[in-house]
Coordinates of C-alpha atoms in Angstrom, one line a residue:
Chain P
M1186 CA 0.0 0.1 0.1
F1187 CA 2.9 2.4 0.7
A1188 CA 4.4 2.3 -2.6
S1189 CA 1.1 3.4 -4.2
P1190 CA 1.6 5.5 -7.3
A1191 CA 1.4 8.7 -5.7
F1192 CA 4.0 8.0 -2.9
H1193 CA 6.7 11.0 -3.8
P1194 CA 9.9 9.2 -4.3
S1195 CA 13.2 11.3 -4.2
Q1196 CA 13.4 13.6 -7.4
E1197 CA 15.9 11.9 -10.0
I1198 CA 19.7 11.6 -9.0
Q1199 CA 21.7 14.5 -10.6
A1200 CA 20.9 17.9 -9.2
P1201 CA 20.2 20.2 -12.1
I1202 CA 20.1 23.1 -9.7
A1203 CA 23.1 24.8 -10.2
P1204 CA 23.5 28.0 -8.2
P1205 CA 26.7 30.1 -8.9
C1206 CA 29.6 28.8 -7.1
E1207 CA 31.9 30.9 -5.4
A1208 CA 34.7 29.6 -7.2
D1209 CA 33.3 30.7 -11.0
D1210 CA 35.2 33.9 -10.6
L1211 CA 38.4 32.5 -10.0
E1212 CA 40.9 31.4 -12.8
F1213 CA 41.5 27.6 -12.4
G1214 CA 45.1 28.1 -11.9
E1215 CA 44.6 30.4 -8.9
L1216 CA 42.0 28.0 -7.4
Y1217 CA 44.7 25.3 -7.8
E1218 CA 47.5 27.2 -6.6
G1219 CA 45.5 29.0 -3.7
N1220 CA 44.0 25.7 -2.4
L1221 CA 46.7 22.9 -3.0
S1222 CA 48.7 23.3 0.1
L1223 CA 45.8 23.1 2.4
L1224 CA 44.7 19.8 0.8
V1225 CA 47.9 18.4 0.9
A1226 CA 48.4 19.7 4.8
I1227 CA 44.9 17.9 5.6
A1228 CA 46.0 14.6 4.0
V1229 CA 49.5 14.8 5.6
R1230 CA 48.3 15.8 8.9
K1231 CA 45.0 14.7 9.8
F1232 CA 45.3 11.3 7.7
Q1233 CA 48.8 10.8 7.8
V1234 CA 49.0 10.1 4.0
P1235 CA 52.5 10.2 2.8
E1236 CA 53.3 13.6 1.2
V1237 CA 53.8 12.2 -2.4
D1238 CA 50.4 10.4 -2.2
A1239 CA 48.9 13.4 -0.7
E1240 CA 50.0 15.8 -3.7
A1241 CA 48.6 13.0 -6.0
L1242 CA 45.1 13.1 -4.0
A1243 CA 44.9 16.6 -4.0
H1244 CA 45.4 16.9 -7.6
E1245 CA 42.9 14.3 -8.3
V1246 CA 40.3 16.2 -5.9
F1247 CA 40.8 19.4 -8.1
L1248 CA 40.3 17.2 -11.3
S1249 CA 37.0 15.6 -10.1
Y1250 CA 36.1 19.1 -9.0
L1251 CA 36.1 20.2 -13.0
K1252 CA 33.4 17.7 -13.9
R1253 CA 31.1 18.7 -10.9
K1254 CA 31.7 22.6 -10.5
N1255 CA 28.4 23.6 -11.7
E1256 CA 26.6 21.6 -8.8
I1257 CA 29.2 22.7 -6.1
R1258 CA 27.5 25.7 -4.0
Q1259 CA 30.7 26.2 -1.7
L1260 CA 34.1 25.6 -2.6
H1261 CA 35.7 24.9 0.4
P1262 CA 33.6 22.8 2.3
W1263 CA 33.7 20.7 -0.8
L1264 CA 37.3 20.5 -1.6
I1265 CA 37.8 19.8 2.3
G1266 CA 35.1 17.1 2.5
A1267 CA 36.6 15.6 -0.8
I1268 CA 40.3 15.4 0.4
C1269 CA 39.0 13.8 3.8
H1270 CA 36.9 10.9 1.7
A1271 CA 39.7 10.7 -0.7
C1272 CA 42.3 9.9 2.3
R1273 CA 39.8 7.6 3.9
Y1274 CA 39.5 5.5 0.5
F1275 CA 43.2 5.6 0.0
W1276 CA 43.9 4.0 3.3
R1277 CA 41.2 1.5 2.7
Q1278 CA 43.1 0.5 -0.8
N1279 CA 46.4 0.8 0.6
G1280 CA 45.0 -1.7 3.5
R1281 CA 43.8 -4.1 1.0
R1282 CA 46.9 -4.2 -1.0
T1283 CA 49.3 -4.9 2.2
D1284 CA 50.0 -8.7 2.3
Q1285 CA 50.4 -10.2 5.6
L1286 CA 53.8 -11.6 6.1
D1287 CA 53.7 -15.3 6.1
Q1288 CA 54.3 -16.4 9.3
E1289 CA 56.3 -19.6 8.6
L1290 CA 58.3 -17.6 6.3
A1291 CA 59.2 -15.2 9.0
M1292 CA 60.2 -17.9 11.1
L1293 CA 62.9 -19.3 8.5
R1294 CA 64.1 -16.1 7.6
P1295 CA 63.8 -13.7 10.4
D1296 CA 64.8 -10.0 10.0
P1297 CA 67.8 -9.2 12.0
D1298 CA 66.3 -5.9 13.2
S1299 CA 62.9 -7.9 14.1
I1300 CA 65.0 -10.3 16.3
N1301 CA 66.6 -7.2 18.3
I1302 CA 63.2 -5.4 18.9
F1303 CA 61.7 -8.3 20.7
D1304 CA 65.0 -9.1 22.4
L1305 CA 64.7 -5.3 23.7
L1306 CA 60.9 -5.4 24.7
P1307 CA 59.9 -8.2 27.0
S1308 CA 56.5 -9.2 24.9
Q1309 CA 54.7 -8.6 21.9
L1310 CA 52.0 -7.1 24.0
A1311 CA 54.5 -4.2 25.3
V1312 CA 55.6 -3.7 21.8
R1313 CA 51.9 -3.0 20.7
E1314 CA 51.5 -0.5 23.7
V1315 CA 54.4 1.3 22.6
L1316 CA 53.4 1.3 19.0
D1317 CA 50.1 2.7 20.0
A1318 CA 51.6 5.5 21.8
L1319 CA 54.1 6.6 19.2
P1320 CA 53.2 9.4 16.9
P1321 CA 51.1 7.6 13.8
R1322 CA 53.7 8.0 11.1
Y1323 CA 56.3 6.4 13.3
A1324 CA 54.0 3.9 14.2
R1325 CA 53.3 3.0 10.8
I1326 CA 56.9 2.8 9.8
L1327 CA 57.7 0.4 12.6
R1328 CA 54.4 -2.1 11.8
M1329 CA 55.3 -2.0 7.9
R1330 CA 59.0 -3.0 9.1
Y1331 CA 58.2 -5.5 12.1
Y1332 CA 54.9 -6.6 11.7
E1333 CA 54.2 -6.6 7.9
G1334 CA 57.5 -7.6 6.9
Y1335 CA 58.3 -4.7 4.2
T1336 CA 62.2 -4.3 3.5
I1337 CA 63.8 -1.2 3.8
R1338 CA 63.5 -0.4 0.1
E1339 CA 59.7 -0.9 0.1
I1340 CA 59.1 1.1 2.7
A1341 CA 61.3 3.7 1.1
D1342 CA 59.2 3.5 -2.1
D1343 CA 55.9 3.5 0.1
L1344 CA 57.1 7.0 1.8
G1345 CA 58.6 8.1 -1.6
V1346 CA 62.1 8.8 0.1
T1347 CA 65.4 7.5 -0.2
A1348 CA 66.4 3.8 1.3
K1349 CA 69.3 5.5 3.3
Y1350 CA 66.9 8.2 4.7
T1351 CA 64.2 5.5 5.5
Q1352 CA 67.0 3.1 7.3
K1353 CA 67.8 6.4 9.5
L1354 CA 64.2 6.8 10.1
V1355 CA 63.3 3.4 11.0
G1356 CA 66.6 3.7 13.6
K1357 CA 65.0 7.0 14.8
C1358 CA 61.5 5.2 15.4
L1359 CA 63.4 2.4 17.2
R1360 CA 64.9 4.8 19.6
M1361 CA 61.8 6.7 20.3
A1362 CA 59.8 3.4 20.9
E1363 CA 62.8 2.3 23.3
Q1364 CA 62.7 5.6 25.1
M1365 CA 58.8 5.5 25.6
Y1366 CA 59.1 1.8 26.8
N1367 CA 61.8 2.9 29.3
A1368 CA 59.9 6.0 30.2
A1369 CA 56.5 3.9 31.4
P1370 CA 56.6 4.1 35.3
A1371 CA 55.3 0.5 35.5
R1372 CA 57.8 -1.0 33.6
K1373 CA 60.8 0.7 35.5
K1374 CA 60.1 -1.2 38.6
T1375 CA 60.6 -4.5 36.7
Chain B
M743 CA 34.7 32.6 16.9
K744 CA 37.1 30.2 18.3
H745 CA 40.1 29.3 15.6
S746 CA 41.0 25.7 15.6
D747 CA 42.2 23.0 13.2
D748 CA 38.9 21.2 13.1
L749 CA 38.0 20.5 9.6
R750 CA 34.4 22.1 9.8
H751 CA 36.4 25.1 11.1
L752 CA 38.8 24.9 8.3
A753 CA 36.0 25.1 5.8
E754 CA 34.8 28.3 7.1
C755 CA 37.6 30.3 8.2
A756 CA 40.0 31.5 5.6
S757 CA 42.8 32.8 7.9
C758 CA 42.9 29.4 9.7
R759 CA 43.1 27.7 6.1
Q760 CA 46.1 30.0 5.4
R761 CA 47.6 29.0 8.8
F762 CA 47.1 25.3 8.5
A763 CA 48.4 25.1 5.1
E764 CA 51.6 27.0 5.7
N765 CA 54.8 25.1 6.1
V766 CA 53.9 22.4 3.7
V767 CA 56.8 22.3 1.5
P768 CA 56.0 20.9 -2.0
F769 CA 57.6 17.5 -2.3
D770 CA 58.7 18.3 -6.1
A771 CA 58.5 21.7 -7.7
A772 CA 58.6 20.4 -11.0
R773 CA 55.9 17.8 -10.8
R774 CA 53.8 20.3 -8.9
R775 CA 54.1 22.7 -11.9
E776 CA 53.4 20.0 -14.2
R777 CA 50.3 19.2 -12.3
A778 CA 49.1 22.7 -12.1
L779 CA 49.4 22.9 -15.9
N780 CA 47.8 19.4 -16.5
F781 CA 44.8 20.9 -14.3
A782 CA 44.7 24.1 -16.0
A783 CA 44.7 22.4 -19.4
A784 CA 41.9 20.2 -18.6
A785 CA 39.8 22.9 -16.9
A786 CA 40.1 25.0 -20.1
R787 CA 39.1 22.3 -22.4
L788 CA 36.1 21.4 -20.3
E789 CA 35.2 25.2 -20.2
S790 CA 35.6 25.7 -23.8
E791 CA 33.6 22.4 -25.0
R792 CA 30.9 23.5 -22.7
G793 CA 30.9 27.0 -24.5
E794 CA 30.5 25.2 -28.0
T795 CA 28.4 22.7 -27.6
A796 CA 25.0 24.6 -26.8
D797 CA 22.1 22.4 -27.2
I798 CA 23.4 20.3 -29.8
V799 CA 22.1 17.1 -28.1
A800 CA 18.4 18.1 -28.0
R801 CA 18.9 19.0 -31.4
Q802 CA 20.3 16.0 -32.7
L803 CA 17.8 13.9 -30.7
R804 CA 15.1 15.7 -32.1
D805 CA 16.2 15.4 -35.4
T806 CA 16.8 11.8 -35.6
P807 CA 14.4 8.7 -35.7
Q808 CA 14.8 7.0 -32.2
D809 CA 15.8 3.8 -34.2
E810 CA 18.7 5.7 -35.4
W811 CA 20.0 7.0 -32.3
P812 CA 22.6 4.3 -31.9
R813 CA 24.3 5.5 -34.9
L814 CA 24.6 9.4 -33.3
A815 CA 27.7 7.5 -31.2
E816 CA 29.5 8.3 -34.3
S817 CA 28.8 11.8 -34.4
K818 CA 32.1 13.9 -33.6
A819 CA 30.1 16.7 -32.2
L820 CA 28.6 14.4 -29.4
R821 CA 32.1 12.8 -28.6
N822 CA 33.0 15.0 -25.8
N823 CA 32.4 15.3 -22.2
A824 CA 30.0 18.8 -22.6
A825 CA 27.8 16.8 -25.2
L826 CA 27.9 13.7 -22.7
E827 CA 26.7 16.0 -19.8
Q828 CA 23.9 17.1 -21.9
I829 CA 22.9 13.5 -22.9
S830 CA 22.9 12.8 -19.2
E831 CA 20.3 15.6 -18.6
E832 CA 18.4 14.4 -21.8
V833 CA 18.2 10.7 -19.5
R834 CA 17.0 12.5 -16.6
R835 CA 14.4 14.2 -18.2
R836 CA 12.9 11.1 -19.6
L837 CA 13.2 8.9 -16.5
E838 CA 9.8 9.3 -15.0
R839 CA 7.9 10.1 -18.4
N840 CA 9.4 7.8 -20.8
P841 CA 12.2 5.3 -19.4
T842 CA 12.2 3.1 -22.5
Q843 CA 13.5 6.4 -24.2
A844 CA 15.5 7.6 -21.4
L845 CA 17.5 3.9 -21.7
A846 CA 18.0 4.6 -25.5
V847 CA 19.5 7.7 -24.8
A848 CA 21.4 6.1 -21.6
N849 CA 22.9 3.3 -24.2
L850 CA 23.8 6.2 -26.5
A851 CA 25.9 8.0 -23.9
A852 CA 27.5 4.7 -22.5
A853 CA 28.4 3.7 -26.5
I854 CA 30.1 6.9 -26.6
A855 CA 31.6 7.2 -23.1
E856 CA 33.2 3.6 -23.4
T857 CA 34.9 4.6 -26.9
I858 CA 36.1 8.1 -25.9
S859 CA 39.7 8.2 -26.2
A860 CA 41.4 7.7 -23.1
S861 CA 44.1 10.5 -23.8
A862 CA 41.1 13.0 -24.7
Y863 CA 41.3 14.0 -20.5
P864 CA 43.1 13.1 -17.6
P865 CA 42.2 9.4 -16.6
L866 CA 40.1 10.5 -13.5
V867 CA 38.0 12.4 -15.9
V868 CA 37.5 9.8 -18.2
A869 CA 36.6 7.4 -15.5
Q870 CA 34.0 10.2 -14.3
I871 CA 32.6 10.3 -17.9
R872 CA 32.4 6.4 -18.1
S873 CA 30.9 5.8 -14.8
T874 CA 28.2 8.6 -15.3
A875 CA 27.1 7.1 -18.6
L876 CA 26.7 4.0 -16.9
R877 CA 25.1 5.1 -13.8
D878 CA 22.5 6.9 -15.9
R879 CA 22.0 3.4 -17.9
A880 CA 21.6 1.6 -14.5
N881 CA 19.1 4.2 -13.4
A882 CA 17.1 3.9 -16.7
L883 CA 17.0 0.0 -16.5
R884 CA 15.9 0.8 -13.0
H885 CA 12.8 2.4 -13.6
L886 CA 12.1 -0.2 -16.4
G887 CA 12.3 -2.8 -13.8
R888 CA 15.1 -4.8 -15.3
L889 CA 16.7 -4.7 -11.8
D890 CA 19.6 -7.2 -12.6
E891 CA 20.9 -5.4 -15.4
A892 CA 20.8 -2.3 -13.4
Y893 CA 22.6 -3.8 -10.9
D894 CA 25.2 -5.0 -13.2
A895 CA 25.4 -1.7 -14.9
I896 CA 25.8 0.3 -11.5
E897 CA 28.5 -2.3 -10.6
T898 CA 30.6 -1.6 -13.5
A899 CA 29.9 2.2 -13.0
E900 CA 31.2 2.1 -9.5
S901 CA 34.3 -0.1 -10.9
R902 CA 35.3 2.4 -13.4
L903 CA 36.3 4.7 -10.3
N904 CA 37.9 2.3 -8.2
E905 CA 41.6 3.3 -9.0
F906 CA 40.6 7.0 -8.1
P907 CA 40.2 7.7 -4.3
A908 CA 39.4 11.2 -5.1
A909 CA 36.2 10.5 -7.2
V910 CA 34.4 11.0 -3.7
H911 CA 31.2 12.8 -5.0
D912 CA 30.6 10.4 -8.2
R913 CA 31.1 7.2 -6.0
A914 CA 28.8 8.7 -3.4
T915 CA 26.2 9.2 -6.2
I916 CA 26.8 5.9 -7.7
W917 CA 26.2 4.4 -4.1
L918 CA 22.8 6.2 -3.7
V919 CA 21.6 4.5 -7.3
K920 CA 23.0 1.3 -6.0
A921 CA 20.9 1.7 -2.9
M922 CA 17.5 2.1 -5.0
I923 CA 18.2 -0.8 -7.0
L924 CA 19.0 -3.1 -3.7
A925 CA 15.9 -1.6 -2.2
Q926 CA 13.9 -2.7 -5.3
L927 CA 15.5 -6.3 -5.2
D928 CA 14.3 -6.3 -1.5
H929 CA 18.2 -6.2 -0.1
F930 CA 17.3 -3.8 2.4
P931 CA 20.4 -4.1 4.9
E932 CA 22.9 -3.4 2.0
A933 CA 20.7 -0.8 0.6
E934 CA 20.7 0.9 4.0
Q935 CA 24.2 0.6 4.5
M936 CA 24.9 2.2 0.9
I937 CA 22.6 5.1 1.6
N938 CA 24.3 5.8 5.0
A939 CA 27.8 6.0 3.3
A940 CA 26.5 8.1 0.7
S941 CA 24.6 10.4 2.9
V942 CA 27.9 11.0 4.9
I943 CA 29.7 11.9 1.8
F944 CA 26.9 14.2 0.8
A945 CA 26.9 15.9 4.0
D946 CA 30.8 16.4 4.1
V947 CA 30.7 17.8 0.7
N948 CA 27.8 20.1 1.4
D949 CA 25.8 18.7 -1.0
S950 CA 22.2 19.6 0.5
T951 CA 20.4 18.6 -2.6
R952 CA 21.5 14.8 -2.6
F953 CA 21.7 14.8 1.1
V954 CA 17.8 15.2 1.4
Q955 CA 17.4 13.2 -1.9
A956 CA 19.5 10.0 0.2
G957 CA 17.4 10.9 3.5
V958 CA 14.1 10.6 1.2
V959 CA 15.3 7.0 -0.2
H960 CA 16.3 5.9 3.1
G961 CA 12.8 6.9 4.3
N962 CA 11.1 5.2 1.5
L963 CA 13.3 2.0 2.5
L964 CA 12.2 2.1 5.9
A965 CA 8.6 2.5 5.0
R966 CA 8.7 -0.3 2.8
Q967 CA 9.9 -2.4 5.6
Q968 CA 6.9 -1.2 7.4
R969 CA 9.1 0.8 9.8
Y970 CA 6.8 4.0 9.7
A971 CA 8.2 5.3 12.9
E972 CA 11.7 5.4 11.8
A973 CA 10.9 6.8 8.4
E974 CA 8.7 9.4 9.9
N975 CA 11.7 10.6 12.1
I976 CA 13.7 10.9 8.8
F977 CA 11.1 12.8 6.8
R978 CA 10.6 15.0 9.5
D979 CA 14.4 15.8 10.1
L980 CA 14.4 16.1 6.2
L981 CA 11.6 18.6 6.2
T982 CA 13.7 20.9 8.5
V983 CA 16.4 20.6 6.1
A984 CA 14.4 21.5 2.8
A985 CA 12.7 24.3 4.8
S986 CA 15.8 26.0 5.7
S987 CA 17.1 25.8 2.0
G988 CA 13.6 27.1 0.7
D989 CA 13.1 23.8 -1.3
G990 CA 9.4 23.7 -1.8
E991 CA 9.3 21.0 -4.1
T992 CA 10.9 18.7 -1.6
Q993 CA 8.9 20.0 1.2
A994 CA 5.9 19.1 -0.7
R995 CA 7.2 15.6 -1.4
L996 CA 7.9 15.2 2.1
H997 CA 4.5 16.4 3.7
N998 CA 3.1 13.7 1.4
N999 CA 5.4 11.0 2.5
L1000 CA 4.7 12.1 6.1
G1001 CA 1.2 11.7 5.4
Y1002 CA 1.7 8.1 4.3
C1003 CA 3.6 7.4 7.6
Y1004 CA 0.9 8.8 9.7
V1005 CA -2.0 6.8 8.0
N1006 CA 0.3 3.5 8.7
L1007 CA 0.8 4.8 12.4
D1008 CA -2.8 5.0 12.7
D1009 CA -2.6 8.9 13.4
C1010 CA -5.1 9.8 10.5
T1011 CA -5.4 13.5 11.8
R1012 CA -1.6 14.1 11.4
A1013 CA -2.1 12.1 7.9
N1014 CA -4.6 14.5 6.5
I1015 CA -2.7 17.6 7.8
H1016 CA 0.5 16.7 6.1
F1017 CA -1.5 15.6 2.8
S1018 CA -3.1 18.9 2.9
Q1019 CA 0.1 20.9 3.4
S1020 CA 1.6 18.8 0.7
I1021 CA -1.2 19.8 -1.7
A1022 CA -0.8 23.4 -0.5
K1023 CA 2.9 23.3 -1.4
F1024 CA 2.5 21.8 -4.8
T1025 CA -0.4 24.5 -5.5
D1026 CA 1.8 27.3 -4.6
L1027 CA 4.5 25.8 -6.8
G1028 CA 1.9 25.7 -9.4
S1029 CA 2.5 21.7 -10.0
A1030 CA -1.4 21.2 -10.9
S1031 CA -0.7 17.6 -12.0
E1032 CA 1.4 16.8 -8.7
V1033 CA -1.4 18.2 -6.7
A1034 CA -3.9 15.7 -8.3
R1035 CA -1.7 12.9 -7.7
T1036 CA -1.2 14.0 -4.2
E1037 CA -4.9 13.8 -3.7
R1038 CA -5.2 10.4 -5.6
G1039 CA -2.8 8.8 -3.4
A1040 CA -3.9 10.2 -0.2
G1041 CA -7.5 8.9 -1.0
V1042 CA -6.1 5.6 -1.9
V1043 CA -4.0 5.1 1.4
L1044 CA -6.9 6.7 3.6
I1045 CA -9.4 4.1 1.9
G1046 CA -6.9 1.3 2.4
K1047 CA -7.0 2.1 6.2
G1048 CA -10.7 2.3 6.4
Q1049 CA -11.2 6.0 6.1
Y1050 CA -13.9 6.0 3.7
E1051 CA -15.3 9.6 3.9
A1052 CA -11.8 11.3 3.9
G1053 CA -10.5 8.8 1.4
C1054 CA -13.2 9.5 -1.0
G1055 CA -13.0 13.3 -0.6
H1056 CA -9.7 13.2 -1.7
L1057 CA -10.2 11.0 -4.7
R1058 CA -13.1 13.5 -5.8
Q1059 CA -10.7 16.3 -5.4
A1060 CA -8.2 14.3 -7.6
R1061 CA -10.9 13.5 -10.2
A1062 CA -11.9 16.9 -10.4
A1063 CA -8.4 18.0 -10.7
F1064 CA -7.4 15.8 -13.5
T1065 CA -10.6 16.6 -15.4
K1066 CA -9.5 20.3 -15.0
L1067 CA -6.4 19.4 -16.5
Q1068 CA -7.9 17.8 -19.6
M1069 CA -6.6 14.1 -18.2
P1070 CA -9.8 11.9 -18.7
E1071 CA -8.1 8.7 -18.3
E1072 CA -6.5 9.8 -14.8
A1073 CA -9.9 11.3 -13.8
G1074 CA -11.5 8.1 -14.5
L1075 CA -8.8 6.0 -12.6
C1076 CA -9.6 8.2 -9.6
A1077 CA -13.3 7.4 -10.2
L1078 CA -12.9 3.9 -10.4
R1079 CA -11.0 3.9 -7.1
I1080 CA -14.2 5.6 -5.7
I1081 CA -16.5 3.0 -7.4
E1082 CA -14.3 0.3 -5.6
A1083 CA -14.8 2.2 -2.1
L1084 CA -18.6 2.2 -2.8
V1085 CA -18.7 -1.4 -3.7
E1086 CA -16.8 -2.5 -0.6
R1087 CA -19.6 -0.6 1.3
G1088 CA -22.5 -1.6 -0.6
E1089 CA -23.5 1.6 -2.1
T1090 CA -24.0 0.1 -5.4
G1091 CA -26.4 2.9 -6.6
E1092 CA -24.0 5.7 -6.3
A1093 CA -21.5 3.4 -7.7
R1094 CA -23.8 2.9 -10.9
D1095 CA -23.9 6.9 -11.3
V1096 CA -20.2 7.3 -11.0
A1097 CA -19.8 4.4 -13.7
D1098 CA -22.2 6.3 -16.1
T1099 CA -20.0 9.4 -15.8
I1100 CA -16.9 7.7 -16.4
I1101 CA -18.2 6.2 -19.8
D1102 CA -19.6 9.8 -20.9
E1103 CA -16.3 11.1 -20.3
F1104 CA -14.3 8.3 -21.9
T1105 CA -16.6 8.5 -25.0
A1106 CA -16.5 12.3 -25.2
A1107 CA -12.7 12.2 -25.0
M1108 CA -12.8 9.3 -27.6
L1109 CA -10.6 7.2 -25.5
D1110 CA -9.4 3.6 -26.2
K1111 CA -12.8 1.8 -27.0
R1112 CA -11.3 -1.3 -24.9
A1113 CA -11.1 1.2 -22.0
I1114 CA -14.8 2.1 -22.6
D1115 CA -16.1 -1.6 -23.0
A1116 CA -14.5 -2.5 -19.9
V1117 CA -16.4 0.1 -17.8
V1118 CA -19.6 -0.7 -19.6
R1119 CA -19.2 -4.3 -18.6
L1120 CA -18.4 -2.9 -15.0
R1121 CA -21.6 -0.9 -15.0
K1122 CA -23.7 -4.0 -16.4
S1123 CA -22.4 -6.3 -13.7
L1124 CA -23.2 -3.3 -11.1
D1125 CA -26.9 -3.6 -12.4
A1126 CA -27.0 -7.2 -11.9
D1127 CA -25.3 -6.6 -8.3
G1128 CA -22.5 -9.0 -9.4
A1129 CA -19.7 -6.4 -9.0
T1130 CA -17.2 -6.9 -6.4
A1131 CA -14.3 -4.9 -5.3
E1132 CA -11.9 -7.5 -6.8
A1133 CA -13.6 -6.9 -10.3
V1134 CA -13.3 -3.0 -10.0
R1135 CA -9.8 -3.5 -9.3
T1136 CA -9.5 -5.6 -12.5
V1137 CA -10.8 -3.0 -14.7
H1138 CA -8.6 -0.3 -12.8
A1139 CA -5.7 -2.4 -13.6
F1140 CA -6.8 -3.0 -17.3
V1141 CA -7.5 0.8 -18.1
E1142 CA -4.5 1.7 -16.2
S1143 CA -2.6 -0.5 -18.6
L1144 CA -4.0 0.9 -21.6
A1145 CA -3.1 4.4 -20.7
L1146 CA 0.4 3.4 -19.9
D1147 CA 0.6 1.6 -23.3
E1148 CA -0.7 4.8 -25.0
T1149 CA 2.3 7.1 -23.3
P1150 CA 3.6 9.0 -26.3
A1151 CA 7.0 8.1 -27.5
S1152 CA 8.8 11.5 -27.6

């Protein structure tokens, strides 16, 4: 009975209404240059997207704007909403692409640094605790290296930096993790 | 105003945006320059195409017989984004009125989009073009009730965007169509999930029009599951959004939907208030046919709930409105609903009078003879006291099917 002919569904998809967008008067170049840094900053700082990927995402947000510009009423809320959801989608995709390290293989071919970290930290639980307390970027690097089995080269590619710098970065992350571990009052007693 | 790095605040505050964006060093200056140029070039191309295309699509569709539309895919003038945007609009215009034709136009769009050169635009724009064409095709198939094909088409539309995280808005629009298809297939939980995901995006990109559309779809979905109280909550919230944006048409539709909810929640007083508000809004908007349809819908649903007086009142109003609009078939269909109610109450004398009026009106309007004959047979069985409500419904369905068959092709 409810779905009788007079029940009003929503109007059809595609909003034909196109009130003037505040960006209409701007040159496209100006629009791009004026907002790129903001979008990259949001992607990097709010979503921990690596800089190189953040720039690519921001660029795509601008391109997707071109097709929809006539239906966008307010530029900045649209750009910010779009980059946020683009980042979330990026991480969902990125997560799916992450292959889990084969446990047997890991046992056969242990990474020397992995052995060290478990020697230093009393249990896997404690490692997790420390990882959770680390800044997201540091935690991610350590997870990639010690949980997901990425090589230094692979991490470097992912971050868009050199392998040498990545090696230093991993060392720095480990030092910070160790400091945080030692700084925990409960553990100092043991 | 309290300044912060909160994203909602950044969307509103220029100085905080500037502060937040500072110290982001471009990763690679050359690449950044190249991308800016790439963007400017794409923007210039899309804009110039929009400026040059004018009303080419409407003209070509008008000047070409429908069975020759597929060959328009070869037309150079239509093989660009601006023309495809116009084709999409042509599909939208035809969806309700003539879904078969909408599908023909959508097929043309899909044929062009799928064969458009991949190097014509940046890859993301090509993906948007293709997914939009497929989405329109899915929507046309949905209107025709070809739901499995519609689902396949919308899945393909979505997959075209898989590689592009930033195609946020396009993806949400696709999810909304997908939700409608899933709802029609009675996959309610999946449909609800899709609508929720799409609504979050519409809210975040400040697309209030589609946010309300998604809400209406959600409300309808709940109502179809007889979750009227939840549906009523949603429609009521949306009414506030539509009122604040001054969207009269949406308000009219929402009042109508609230009316249905209240009927099913056994609150006929509030139902009547909302039906009346819907009718008033449509009247203000000058949508006489929507007024008539709303009256008819209200009548049918109220009679269904045993509210004969109120229901027949609405049906009489609808009948009068359709007659005024010179829509005799629609007026006759309202009259048949009235006859059905009268027969159910045993008031066959009045039912006979109404049937006589229909026969006169159909004859005067020179409608399909089969429709007139059907009503004449109904009149005879009323004379013989053999007419049942079921028989009236059969005649109604028959006359309605004839009316649908005669929907003009263009």
